[in-house]
Each structure stands twice: as C-alpha cells, then as structure tokens.
Short mmCIF file of C-alpha atoms in Angstrom, two decimals:
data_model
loop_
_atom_site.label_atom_id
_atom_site.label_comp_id
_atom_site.label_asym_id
_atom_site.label_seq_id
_atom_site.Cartn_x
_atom_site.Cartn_y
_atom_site.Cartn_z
CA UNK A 930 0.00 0.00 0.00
CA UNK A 931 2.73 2.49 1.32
CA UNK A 932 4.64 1.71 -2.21
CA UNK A 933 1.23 2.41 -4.44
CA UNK A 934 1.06 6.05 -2.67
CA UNK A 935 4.78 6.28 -3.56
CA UNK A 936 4.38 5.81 -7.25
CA UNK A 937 1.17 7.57 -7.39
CA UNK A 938 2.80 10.88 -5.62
CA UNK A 939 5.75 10.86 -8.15
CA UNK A 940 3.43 10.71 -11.04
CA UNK A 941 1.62 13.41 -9.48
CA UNK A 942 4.99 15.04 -9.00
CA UNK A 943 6.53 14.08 -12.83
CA UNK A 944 3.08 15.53 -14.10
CA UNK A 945 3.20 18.91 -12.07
CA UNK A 946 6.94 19.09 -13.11
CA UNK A 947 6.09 18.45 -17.02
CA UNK A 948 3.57 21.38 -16.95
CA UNK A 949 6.09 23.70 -15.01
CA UNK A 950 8.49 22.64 -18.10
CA UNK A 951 6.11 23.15 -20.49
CA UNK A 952 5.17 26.62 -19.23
CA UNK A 953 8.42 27.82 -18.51
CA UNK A 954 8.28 27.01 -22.48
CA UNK A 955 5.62 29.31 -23.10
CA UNK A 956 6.83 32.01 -21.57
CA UNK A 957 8.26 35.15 -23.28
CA UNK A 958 11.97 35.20 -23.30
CA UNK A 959 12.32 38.90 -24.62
CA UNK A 960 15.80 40.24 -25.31
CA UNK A 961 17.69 42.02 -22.89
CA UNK A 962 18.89 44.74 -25.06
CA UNK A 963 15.03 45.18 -26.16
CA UNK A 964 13.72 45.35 -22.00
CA UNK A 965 16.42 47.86 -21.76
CA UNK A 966 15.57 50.07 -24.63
CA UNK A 967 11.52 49.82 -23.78
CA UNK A 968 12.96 51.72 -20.00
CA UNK A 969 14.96 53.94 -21.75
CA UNK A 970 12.13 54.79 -23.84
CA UNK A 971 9.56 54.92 -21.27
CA UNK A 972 12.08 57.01 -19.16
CA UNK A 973 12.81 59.76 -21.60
CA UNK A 974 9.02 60.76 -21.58
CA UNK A 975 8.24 62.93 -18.28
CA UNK A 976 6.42 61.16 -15.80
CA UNK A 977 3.70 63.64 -15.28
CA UNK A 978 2.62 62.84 -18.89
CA UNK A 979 2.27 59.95 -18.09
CA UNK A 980 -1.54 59.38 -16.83
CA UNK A 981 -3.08 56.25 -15.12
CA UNK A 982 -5.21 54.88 -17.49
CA UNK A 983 -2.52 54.97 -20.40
CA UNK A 984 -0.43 52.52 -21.99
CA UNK A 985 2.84 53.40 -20.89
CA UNK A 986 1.70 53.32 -17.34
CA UNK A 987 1.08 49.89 -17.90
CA UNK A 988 4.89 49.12 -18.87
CA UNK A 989 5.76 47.78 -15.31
CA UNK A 990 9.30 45.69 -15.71
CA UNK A 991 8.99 43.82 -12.71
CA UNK A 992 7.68 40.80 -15.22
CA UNK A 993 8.64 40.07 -18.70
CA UNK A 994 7.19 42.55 -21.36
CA UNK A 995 6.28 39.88 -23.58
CA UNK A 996 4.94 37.47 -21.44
CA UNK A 997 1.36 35.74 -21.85
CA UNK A 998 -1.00 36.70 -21.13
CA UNK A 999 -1.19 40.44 -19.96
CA UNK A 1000 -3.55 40.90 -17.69
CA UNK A 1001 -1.88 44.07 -15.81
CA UNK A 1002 1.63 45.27 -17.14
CA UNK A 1003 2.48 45.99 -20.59
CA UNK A 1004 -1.11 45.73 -21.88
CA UNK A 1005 -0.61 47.85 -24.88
CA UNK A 1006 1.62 49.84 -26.96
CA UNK A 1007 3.50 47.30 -28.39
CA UNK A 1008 3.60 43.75 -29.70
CA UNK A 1009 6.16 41.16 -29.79
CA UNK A 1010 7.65 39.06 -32.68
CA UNK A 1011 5.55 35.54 -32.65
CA UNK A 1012 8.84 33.61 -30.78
CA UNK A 1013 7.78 36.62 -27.86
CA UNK A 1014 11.98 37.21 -27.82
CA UNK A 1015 11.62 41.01 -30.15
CA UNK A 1016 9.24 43.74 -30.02
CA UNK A 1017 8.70 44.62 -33.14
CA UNK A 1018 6.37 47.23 -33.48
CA UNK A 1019 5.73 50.36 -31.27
CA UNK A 1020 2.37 52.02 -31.21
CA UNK A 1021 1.59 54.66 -28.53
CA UNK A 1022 -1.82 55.56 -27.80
CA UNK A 1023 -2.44 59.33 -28.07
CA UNK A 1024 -2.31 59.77 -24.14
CA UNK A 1025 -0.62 63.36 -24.29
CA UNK A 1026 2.89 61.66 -23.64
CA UNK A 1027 5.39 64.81 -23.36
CA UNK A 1028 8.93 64.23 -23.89
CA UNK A 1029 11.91 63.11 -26.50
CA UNK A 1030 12.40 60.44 -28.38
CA UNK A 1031 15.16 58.87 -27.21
CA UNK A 1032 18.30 57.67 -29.66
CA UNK A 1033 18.39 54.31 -28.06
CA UNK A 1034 15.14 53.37 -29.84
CA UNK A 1035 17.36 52.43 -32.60
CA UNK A 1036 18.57 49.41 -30.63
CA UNK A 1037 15.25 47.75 -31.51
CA UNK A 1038 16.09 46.17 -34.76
CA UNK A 1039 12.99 44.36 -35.40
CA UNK A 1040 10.95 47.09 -35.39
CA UNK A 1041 8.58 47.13 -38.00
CA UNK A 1042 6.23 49.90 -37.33
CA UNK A 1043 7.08 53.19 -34.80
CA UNK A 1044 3.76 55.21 -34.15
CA UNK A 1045 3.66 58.09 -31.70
CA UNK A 1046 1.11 59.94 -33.38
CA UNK A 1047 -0.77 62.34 -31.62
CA UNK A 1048 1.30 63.29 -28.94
CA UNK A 1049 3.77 65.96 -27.55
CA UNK A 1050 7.15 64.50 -28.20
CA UNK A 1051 9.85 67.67 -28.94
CA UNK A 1052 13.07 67.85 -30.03
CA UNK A 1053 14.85 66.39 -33.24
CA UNK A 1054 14.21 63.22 -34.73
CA UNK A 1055 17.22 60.66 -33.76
CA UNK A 1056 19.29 60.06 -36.81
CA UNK A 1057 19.72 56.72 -35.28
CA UNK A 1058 16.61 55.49 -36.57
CA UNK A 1059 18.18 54.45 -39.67
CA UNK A 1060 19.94 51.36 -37.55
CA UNK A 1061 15.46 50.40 -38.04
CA UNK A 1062 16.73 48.50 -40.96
CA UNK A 1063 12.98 46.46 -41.06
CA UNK A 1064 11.37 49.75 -40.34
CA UNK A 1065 7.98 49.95 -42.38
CA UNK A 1066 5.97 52.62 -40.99
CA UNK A 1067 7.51 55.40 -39.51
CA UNK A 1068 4.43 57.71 -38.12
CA UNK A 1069 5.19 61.08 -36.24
CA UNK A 1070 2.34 63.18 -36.59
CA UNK A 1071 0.96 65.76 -34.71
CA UNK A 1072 3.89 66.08 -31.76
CA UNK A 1073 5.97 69.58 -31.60
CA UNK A 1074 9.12 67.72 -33.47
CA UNK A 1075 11.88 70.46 -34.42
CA UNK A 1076 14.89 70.45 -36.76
CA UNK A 1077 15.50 69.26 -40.08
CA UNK A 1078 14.64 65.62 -41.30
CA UNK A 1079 17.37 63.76 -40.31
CA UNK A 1080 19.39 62.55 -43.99
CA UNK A 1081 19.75 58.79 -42.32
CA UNK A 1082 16.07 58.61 -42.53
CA UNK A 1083 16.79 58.29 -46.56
CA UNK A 1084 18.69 55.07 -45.91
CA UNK A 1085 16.08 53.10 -44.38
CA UNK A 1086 15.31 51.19 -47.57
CA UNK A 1087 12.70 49.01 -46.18
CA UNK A 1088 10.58 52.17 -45.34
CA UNK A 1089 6.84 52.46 -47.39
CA UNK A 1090 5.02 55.08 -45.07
CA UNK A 1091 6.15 58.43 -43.72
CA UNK A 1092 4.22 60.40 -41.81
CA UNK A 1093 6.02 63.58 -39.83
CA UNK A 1094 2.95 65.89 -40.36
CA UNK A 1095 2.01 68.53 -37.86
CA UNK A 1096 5.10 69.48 -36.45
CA UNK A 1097 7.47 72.11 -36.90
CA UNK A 1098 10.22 70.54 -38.87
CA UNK A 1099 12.22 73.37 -40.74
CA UNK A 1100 14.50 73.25 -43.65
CA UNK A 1101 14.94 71.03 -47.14
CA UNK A 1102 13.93 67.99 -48.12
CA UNK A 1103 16.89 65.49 -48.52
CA UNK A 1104 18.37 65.26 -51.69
CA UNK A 1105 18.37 61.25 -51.59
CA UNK A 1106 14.88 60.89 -50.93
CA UNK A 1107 14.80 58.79 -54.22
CA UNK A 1108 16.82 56.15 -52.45
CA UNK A 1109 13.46 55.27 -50.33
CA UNK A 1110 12.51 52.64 -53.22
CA UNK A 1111 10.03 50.83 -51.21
CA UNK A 1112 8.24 53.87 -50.02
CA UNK A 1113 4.34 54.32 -51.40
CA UNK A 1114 2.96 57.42 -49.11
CA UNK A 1115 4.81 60.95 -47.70
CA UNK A 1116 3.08 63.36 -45.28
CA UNK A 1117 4.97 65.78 -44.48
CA UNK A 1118 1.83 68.63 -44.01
CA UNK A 1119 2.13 71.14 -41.86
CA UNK A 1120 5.30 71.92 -41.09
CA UNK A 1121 8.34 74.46 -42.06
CA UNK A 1122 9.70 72.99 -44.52
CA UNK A 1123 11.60 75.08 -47.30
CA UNK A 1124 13.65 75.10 -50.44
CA UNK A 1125 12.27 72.91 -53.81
CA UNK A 1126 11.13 69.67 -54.68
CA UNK A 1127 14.15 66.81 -55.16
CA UNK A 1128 13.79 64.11 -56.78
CA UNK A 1129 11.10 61.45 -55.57
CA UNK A 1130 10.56 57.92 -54.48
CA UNK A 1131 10.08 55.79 -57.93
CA UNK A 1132 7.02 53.64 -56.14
CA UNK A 1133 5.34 56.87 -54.52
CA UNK A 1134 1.47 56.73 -54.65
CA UNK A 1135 0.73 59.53 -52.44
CA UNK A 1136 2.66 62.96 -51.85
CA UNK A 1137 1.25 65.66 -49.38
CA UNK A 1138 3.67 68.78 -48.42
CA UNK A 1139 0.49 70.91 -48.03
CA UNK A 1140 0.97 74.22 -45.54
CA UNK A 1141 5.19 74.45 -46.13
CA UNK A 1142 7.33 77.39 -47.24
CA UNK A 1143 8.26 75.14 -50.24
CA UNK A 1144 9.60 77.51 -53.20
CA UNK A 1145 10.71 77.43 -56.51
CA UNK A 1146 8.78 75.54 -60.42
CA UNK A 1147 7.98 71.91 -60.65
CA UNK A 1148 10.28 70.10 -62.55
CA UNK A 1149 9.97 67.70 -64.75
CA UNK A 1150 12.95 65.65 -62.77
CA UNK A 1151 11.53 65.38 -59.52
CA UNK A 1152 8.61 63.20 -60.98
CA UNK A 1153 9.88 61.38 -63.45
CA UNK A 1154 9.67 57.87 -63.28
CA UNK A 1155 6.28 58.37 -61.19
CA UNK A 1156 3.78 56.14 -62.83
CA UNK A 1157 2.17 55.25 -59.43
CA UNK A 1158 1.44 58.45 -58.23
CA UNK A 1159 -1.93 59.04 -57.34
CA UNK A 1160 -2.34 61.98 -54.81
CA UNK A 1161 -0.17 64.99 -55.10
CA UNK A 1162 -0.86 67.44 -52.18
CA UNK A 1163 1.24 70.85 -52.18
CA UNK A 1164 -1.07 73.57 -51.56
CA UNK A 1165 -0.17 76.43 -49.43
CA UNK A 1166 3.38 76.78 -50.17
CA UNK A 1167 4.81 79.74 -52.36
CA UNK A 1168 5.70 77.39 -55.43
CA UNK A 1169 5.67 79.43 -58.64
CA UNK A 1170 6.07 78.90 -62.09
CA UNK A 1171 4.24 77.89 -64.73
CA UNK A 1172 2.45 74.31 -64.78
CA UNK A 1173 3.49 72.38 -67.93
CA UNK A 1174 1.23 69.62 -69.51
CA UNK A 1175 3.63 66.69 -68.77
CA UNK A 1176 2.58 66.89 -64.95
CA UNK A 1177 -0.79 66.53 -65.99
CA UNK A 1178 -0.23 63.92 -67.79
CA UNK A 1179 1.27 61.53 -65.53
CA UNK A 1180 -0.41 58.25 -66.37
CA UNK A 1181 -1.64 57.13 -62.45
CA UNK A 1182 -2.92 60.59 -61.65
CA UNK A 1183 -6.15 60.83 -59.39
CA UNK A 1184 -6.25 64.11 -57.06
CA UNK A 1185 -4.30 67.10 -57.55
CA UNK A 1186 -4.38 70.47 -54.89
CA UNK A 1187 -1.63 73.07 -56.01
CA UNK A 1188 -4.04 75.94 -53.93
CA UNK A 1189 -2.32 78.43 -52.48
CA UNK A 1190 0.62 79.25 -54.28
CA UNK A 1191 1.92 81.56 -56.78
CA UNK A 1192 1.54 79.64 -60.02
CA UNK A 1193 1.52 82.14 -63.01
CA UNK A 1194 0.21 80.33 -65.98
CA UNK A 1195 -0.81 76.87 -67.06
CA UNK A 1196 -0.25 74.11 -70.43
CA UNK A 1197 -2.57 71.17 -70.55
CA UNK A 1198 -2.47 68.56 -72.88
CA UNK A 1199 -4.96 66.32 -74.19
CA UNK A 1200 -4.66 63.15 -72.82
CA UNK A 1201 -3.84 60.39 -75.48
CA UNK A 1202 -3.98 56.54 -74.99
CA UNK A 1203 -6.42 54.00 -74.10
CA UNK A 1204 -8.49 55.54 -71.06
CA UNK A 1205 -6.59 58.70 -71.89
CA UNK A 1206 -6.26 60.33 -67.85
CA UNK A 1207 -7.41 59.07 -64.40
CA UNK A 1208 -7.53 62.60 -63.28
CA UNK A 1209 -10.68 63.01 -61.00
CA UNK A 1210 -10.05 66.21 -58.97
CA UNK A 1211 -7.81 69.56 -59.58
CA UNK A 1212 -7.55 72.42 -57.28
CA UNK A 1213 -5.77 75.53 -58.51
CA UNK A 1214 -7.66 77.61 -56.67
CA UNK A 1215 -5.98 81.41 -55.15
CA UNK A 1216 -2.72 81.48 -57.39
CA UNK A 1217 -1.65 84.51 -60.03
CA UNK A 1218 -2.55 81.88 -63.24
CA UNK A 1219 -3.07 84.67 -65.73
CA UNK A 1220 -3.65 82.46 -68.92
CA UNK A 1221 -7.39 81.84 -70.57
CA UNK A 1222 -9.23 78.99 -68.68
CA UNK A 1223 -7.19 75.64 -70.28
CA UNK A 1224 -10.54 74.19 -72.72
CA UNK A 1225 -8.21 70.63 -72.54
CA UNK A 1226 -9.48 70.24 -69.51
CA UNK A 1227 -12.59 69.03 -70.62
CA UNK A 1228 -11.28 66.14 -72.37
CA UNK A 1229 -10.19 64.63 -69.25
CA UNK A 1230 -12.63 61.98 -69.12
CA UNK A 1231 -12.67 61.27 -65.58
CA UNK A 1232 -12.09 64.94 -64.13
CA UNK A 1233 -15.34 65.59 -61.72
CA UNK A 1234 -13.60 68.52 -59.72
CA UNK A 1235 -12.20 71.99 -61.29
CA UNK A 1236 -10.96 74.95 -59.39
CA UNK A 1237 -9.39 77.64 -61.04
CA UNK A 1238 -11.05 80.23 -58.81
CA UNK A 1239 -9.48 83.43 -57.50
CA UNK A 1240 -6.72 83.49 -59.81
CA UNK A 1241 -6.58 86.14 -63.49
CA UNK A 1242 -8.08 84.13 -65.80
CA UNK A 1243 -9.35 86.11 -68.53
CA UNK A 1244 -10.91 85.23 -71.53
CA UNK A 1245 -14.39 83.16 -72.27
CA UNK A 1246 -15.12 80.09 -70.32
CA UNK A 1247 -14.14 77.59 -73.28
CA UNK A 1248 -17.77 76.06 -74.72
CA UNK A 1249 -15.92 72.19 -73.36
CA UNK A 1250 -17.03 72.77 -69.93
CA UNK A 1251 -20.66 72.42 -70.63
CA UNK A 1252 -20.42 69.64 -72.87
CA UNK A 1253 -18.45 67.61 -70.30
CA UNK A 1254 -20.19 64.17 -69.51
CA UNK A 1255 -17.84 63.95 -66.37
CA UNK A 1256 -17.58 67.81 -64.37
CA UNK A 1257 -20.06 67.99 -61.43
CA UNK A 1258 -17.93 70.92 -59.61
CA UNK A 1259 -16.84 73.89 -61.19
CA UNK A 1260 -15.40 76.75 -59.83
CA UNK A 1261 -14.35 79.63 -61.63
CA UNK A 1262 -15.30 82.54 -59.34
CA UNK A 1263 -12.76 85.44 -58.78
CA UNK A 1264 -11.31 86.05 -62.10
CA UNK A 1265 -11.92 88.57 -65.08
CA UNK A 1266 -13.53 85.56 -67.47
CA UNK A 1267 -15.73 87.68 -70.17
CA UNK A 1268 -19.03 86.93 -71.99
CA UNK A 1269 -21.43 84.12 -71.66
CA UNK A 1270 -20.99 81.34 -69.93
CA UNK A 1271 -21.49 77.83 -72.06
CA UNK A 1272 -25.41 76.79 -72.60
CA UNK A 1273 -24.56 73.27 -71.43
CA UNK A 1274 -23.79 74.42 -67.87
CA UNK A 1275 -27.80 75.40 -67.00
CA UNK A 1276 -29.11 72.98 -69.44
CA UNK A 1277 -32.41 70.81 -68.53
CA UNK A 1278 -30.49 68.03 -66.78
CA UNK A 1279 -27.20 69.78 -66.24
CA UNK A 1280 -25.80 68.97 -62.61
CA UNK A 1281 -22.81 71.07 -62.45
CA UNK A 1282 -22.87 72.82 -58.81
CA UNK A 1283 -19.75 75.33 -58.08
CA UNK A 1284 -19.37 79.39 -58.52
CA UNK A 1285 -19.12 81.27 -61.77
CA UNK A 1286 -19.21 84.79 -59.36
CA UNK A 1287 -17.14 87.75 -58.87
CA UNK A 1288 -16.02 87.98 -62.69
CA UNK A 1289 -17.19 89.69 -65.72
CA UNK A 1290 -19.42 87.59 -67.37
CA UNK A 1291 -22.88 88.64 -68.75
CA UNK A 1292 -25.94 86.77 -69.35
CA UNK A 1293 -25.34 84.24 -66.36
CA UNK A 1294 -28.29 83.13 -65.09
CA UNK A 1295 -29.51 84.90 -61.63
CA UNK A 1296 -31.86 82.56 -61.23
CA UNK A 1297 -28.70 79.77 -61.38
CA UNK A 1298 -26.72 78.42 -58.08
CA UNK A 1299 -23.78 78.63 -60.52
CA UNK A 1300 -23.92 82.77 -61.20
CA UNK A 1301 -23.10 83.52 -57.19
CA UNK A 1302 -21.50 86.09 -56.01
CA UNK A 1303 -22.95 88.96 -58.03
CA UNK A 1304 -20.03 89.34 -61.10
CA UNK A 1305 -17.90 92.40 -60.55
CA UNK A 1306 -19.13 96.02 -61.13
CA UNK A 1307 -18.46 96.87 -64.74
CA UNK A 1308 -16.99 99.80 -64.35
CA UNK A 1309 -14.19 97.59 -62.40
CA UNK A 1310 -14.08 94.88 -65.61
CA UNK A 1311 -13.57 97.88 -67.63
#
C-alpha cells in the first residue's frame, strides 16, 4: 500500500513538473537589449505625462514585457515578434505623452512599425533610426518635433510610409529621398519645410507637403519615373512657375491640390492613350494663373472637380465645360472671365454645382446656383 502512494505521488509530482516545463516554455523570453531600450524609452518621456489609465503606465518591468497573457503590465503599446523574444512594433496611444524620443530606440532592430502619433514629443528626430533596418511605418504626426529631417532617414530602404505631419520641422527635403525605393505614401503637411522639390521615391502613390514654405517651379525631374502616383498634395506653399502639360499627364494621376501658391500660368495637354487620364479632382484655386481657362481640360474623361477660382483668368469660359459628360464641380469665381458662360452648364439636366461669381461675365443666369457672387461692377471689368 505504502509503495502504491509512492508511485502515485511521483506521477503526481513528474506531471506537475512536465507542466512547469512546459510553461516555462511558453513564456516570453524577450531580449535584454530590447527590455532595456523599452525603459529607456519609457524614461525619456516625463512622468507627469504619463496618466493612469494609459499605456505606458502599464509598462511595469517587474515581469517580462512579452509574457502571456497580460492581464496588468504591458497591456498595450506594443507587440512582440511571434517567438515573444523582439518587439517589433511600437504604437503609442495618443495619451498626451510629453517628452523626446530617445536615440536608443534604434537598438530595436525588429521594429517594424514606430507610431507616436498624436502626442507631444519635442526635439529632433534621432538620426539613429536608420539602424530600423525592417522599419515599415515610420508615423510622427501631430507632436511639436523640431529640426530638419534627419538625412539617415533616406537610408532606411525598407521604409513604405512616412508620416512627420504637424510638427514644426524646418529646412529642405533630402536630396536622396529617391533612395526610399520601397516607399508608397509621404506626409509631411504642416510643417516648415523650405527650399524645392528633389527628386522622388520611384514607387510613390501619395505625396502631401500641403501648408510648407516650399519655393521654386515643378520640374519635370523630380517626378519622373512616377507612374504610381496618385495623390499629389502641395497647396499652401509659395511654389511658382508655370504648370506644364507633362505633370498633368502623368499616367496614375487621381487628385491634384496646387491651392495656395503663386503659379503664373498653365499648359494642358490632351490626354492620349487608351483611357486617356485618371484625373478626378484639380484644385488651382488662389494662385496669379493669368492664362485663358485651359478648354483641354474638358477632355479629361474622368475629371469631376475643377478649381481655377481666385486666380486672373481672362478670356471666355471655353464652350468644353458644358459639354463635359464627367464635371459635377466647377469653380471659376474670382477672375476677369468675359461673356457668356457655355449653354450646357444650366441645361435641362445639367448637374454642375460650383461658382461662376465675382467675374465679368454677362448673361449668367440669376436665377442659377452657378452665377453667385454677383459678377464684378463693370466699371471695375472695364
């Protein structure tokens, strides 16, 4: 009898023993130099920031940060590599952290994403970051960032989103930019960014600069190569120059805003080829264009949005923009456009909404949406 409860208290004891094994197993083993860069991280942000409910107060290091499950510490704001040994992305919540971004975030070489969006980090961007060699997603909007963007960040050739809008970032862009192969989508709105336009990514689908002190013409050079690009956002800057038809014309083109600037005159081009443009919106809207209003435009088969308005257009609105099958907004309000406006625009049927106002047109409509504000005094026209 006394032998039986032997052997049955070392099963007991073997089977207890297995399971500790086994979930010893299980457990995170995260990497040293990765615990030690989450403190540094977490210590470089000022603890009065830091607020209760938030993730970083969660980051307690008294257990393993990527341990299973996470009941109470480390419960968000990052995730792990699926062996739980690397954290490989970093995503704050937008808590109101205050503080820098420390340099030793760089030791983290699996990240994949870094998101502190939303925030109130200061101070320069760490040119370390370009030791992120898997880095995907680099997202610093909205913090109070200052300096230039670091050059290193140009070497991260992994890199396919970059987001540093809303902060006050000051002077050019970097000159290798073009290196970034990989990346699809720049946002670098809102900030004080100056000089001209370098050459791009090759793969870019999406480029916003809006609300920069960017100077100087587009050229040709800076796009070329582009037949991705999609989205091309760089209103509110003082570009100048005219606008020649090959920008128009690049073949992946879907929303263009140039508002804002001081563009003096504009070429368009008819588009040619099978589907000819995928051009659905253009805003050039409060710049010095003095040319007639471009009739090409019209041809764009897919172009639903036109502003031209406040600029010095003169001339007739071309006859094209009321037999468009495509425009549904059209606004040409603010400029010294002369005669009557095309038939097709208040036709039976016609659903073109916008502003033809404050010019010198005669014969518009007043009983028409289109013909408000009242057009200028003639005695002004004259």
């Amino acid at each position: 009898m006394q032998n039986l409860l032997f052997l049955c208290l070392t099963i007991i004891c073997l089977s207890l023993f297995h399971f500790h094994t086994n979930n010893i197993l299980v457990q995170a083993l995260t990497s040293a130099s990765d615990i030690a860069t989450l403190k540094a991280f977490k210590a470089s942000i000022k603890p009065s920031s830091i607020t209760p409910w938030s993730c970083l107060a969660s980051w307690n290091f008294t257990i393993d940060p990527c341990s299973v499950p996470r009941r109470t510490y480390f419960i968000c704001g990052f995730t792990c590599t699926h062996d739980s040994t690397r954290i490989n992305q970093i995503t704050l919540d937008p808590a109101g952290y205050s503080g820098s971004l420390t340099p030793l975030i760089s030791q983290l070489t699996n990240l994949t994403t870094l998101d502190l969006s939303d925030n109130s980090f200061y101070g320069p961007i760490p040119s370390s970051l370009s030791s992120l060699s898997n880095l995907q997603t680099l997202t610093l909007r909205s913090n109070s960032f200052t300096g230039s963007i670091p050059l290193s960040i140009t070497t991260i050739k992994s890199l396919e989103s970059l987001d540093l809008s809303h902060n006050s970032l000051s002077g050019s862009l970097p000159n290798s930019m073009n290196s970034l192969s990989n990346l699809r989508r720049i946002d670098l709105s809102f900030n004080k960014l100056t000089g001209s336009l370098p050459k791009l990514p090759p793969n870019l689908l999406e480029l916003a600069l809006k609300a920069n002190s960017l100077s100087g013409t587009l050229q040709k050079s800076s796009f070329e190569g582009l037949n991705q690009l999609e989205v091309v956002e760089l209103s509110e800057n003082a570009l100048a120059g005219k606008l020649e038809s090959w920008f128009f014309l690049l073949p992946s083109l879907q929303q263009v805003d140039l508002a804002n600037n001081s563009f003096t005159g504009i070429q368009i081009s008819r588009p040619v080829g099978y589907g000819g443009s995928n051009l659905v919106a253009l805003n050039l809207g409060f710049n010095k264009i003095q040319d007639y209003a471009p009739a090409n435009l019209a041809a764009y088969p897919m172009l639903s949005f036109l502003s031209i308005r406040y600029n010095l257009l003169r001339g007739t609105i071309p006859l094209e923009y009321g037999q468009s099958k495509s425009l549904k907004k059209l606004f040409l309000d603010g400029n010294f456009l002369i005669g009557k406006p095309p038939a097709g625009l208040f036709a039976a049927g016609a659903t073109v909404s916008g502003s033809l106002g404050d010019n010198c047109l005669q014969g518009c409509p007043v009983s028409s949406q289109l013909c408000t504000p009242a057009q200028k005094p003639s005695s002004f026209c004259k």
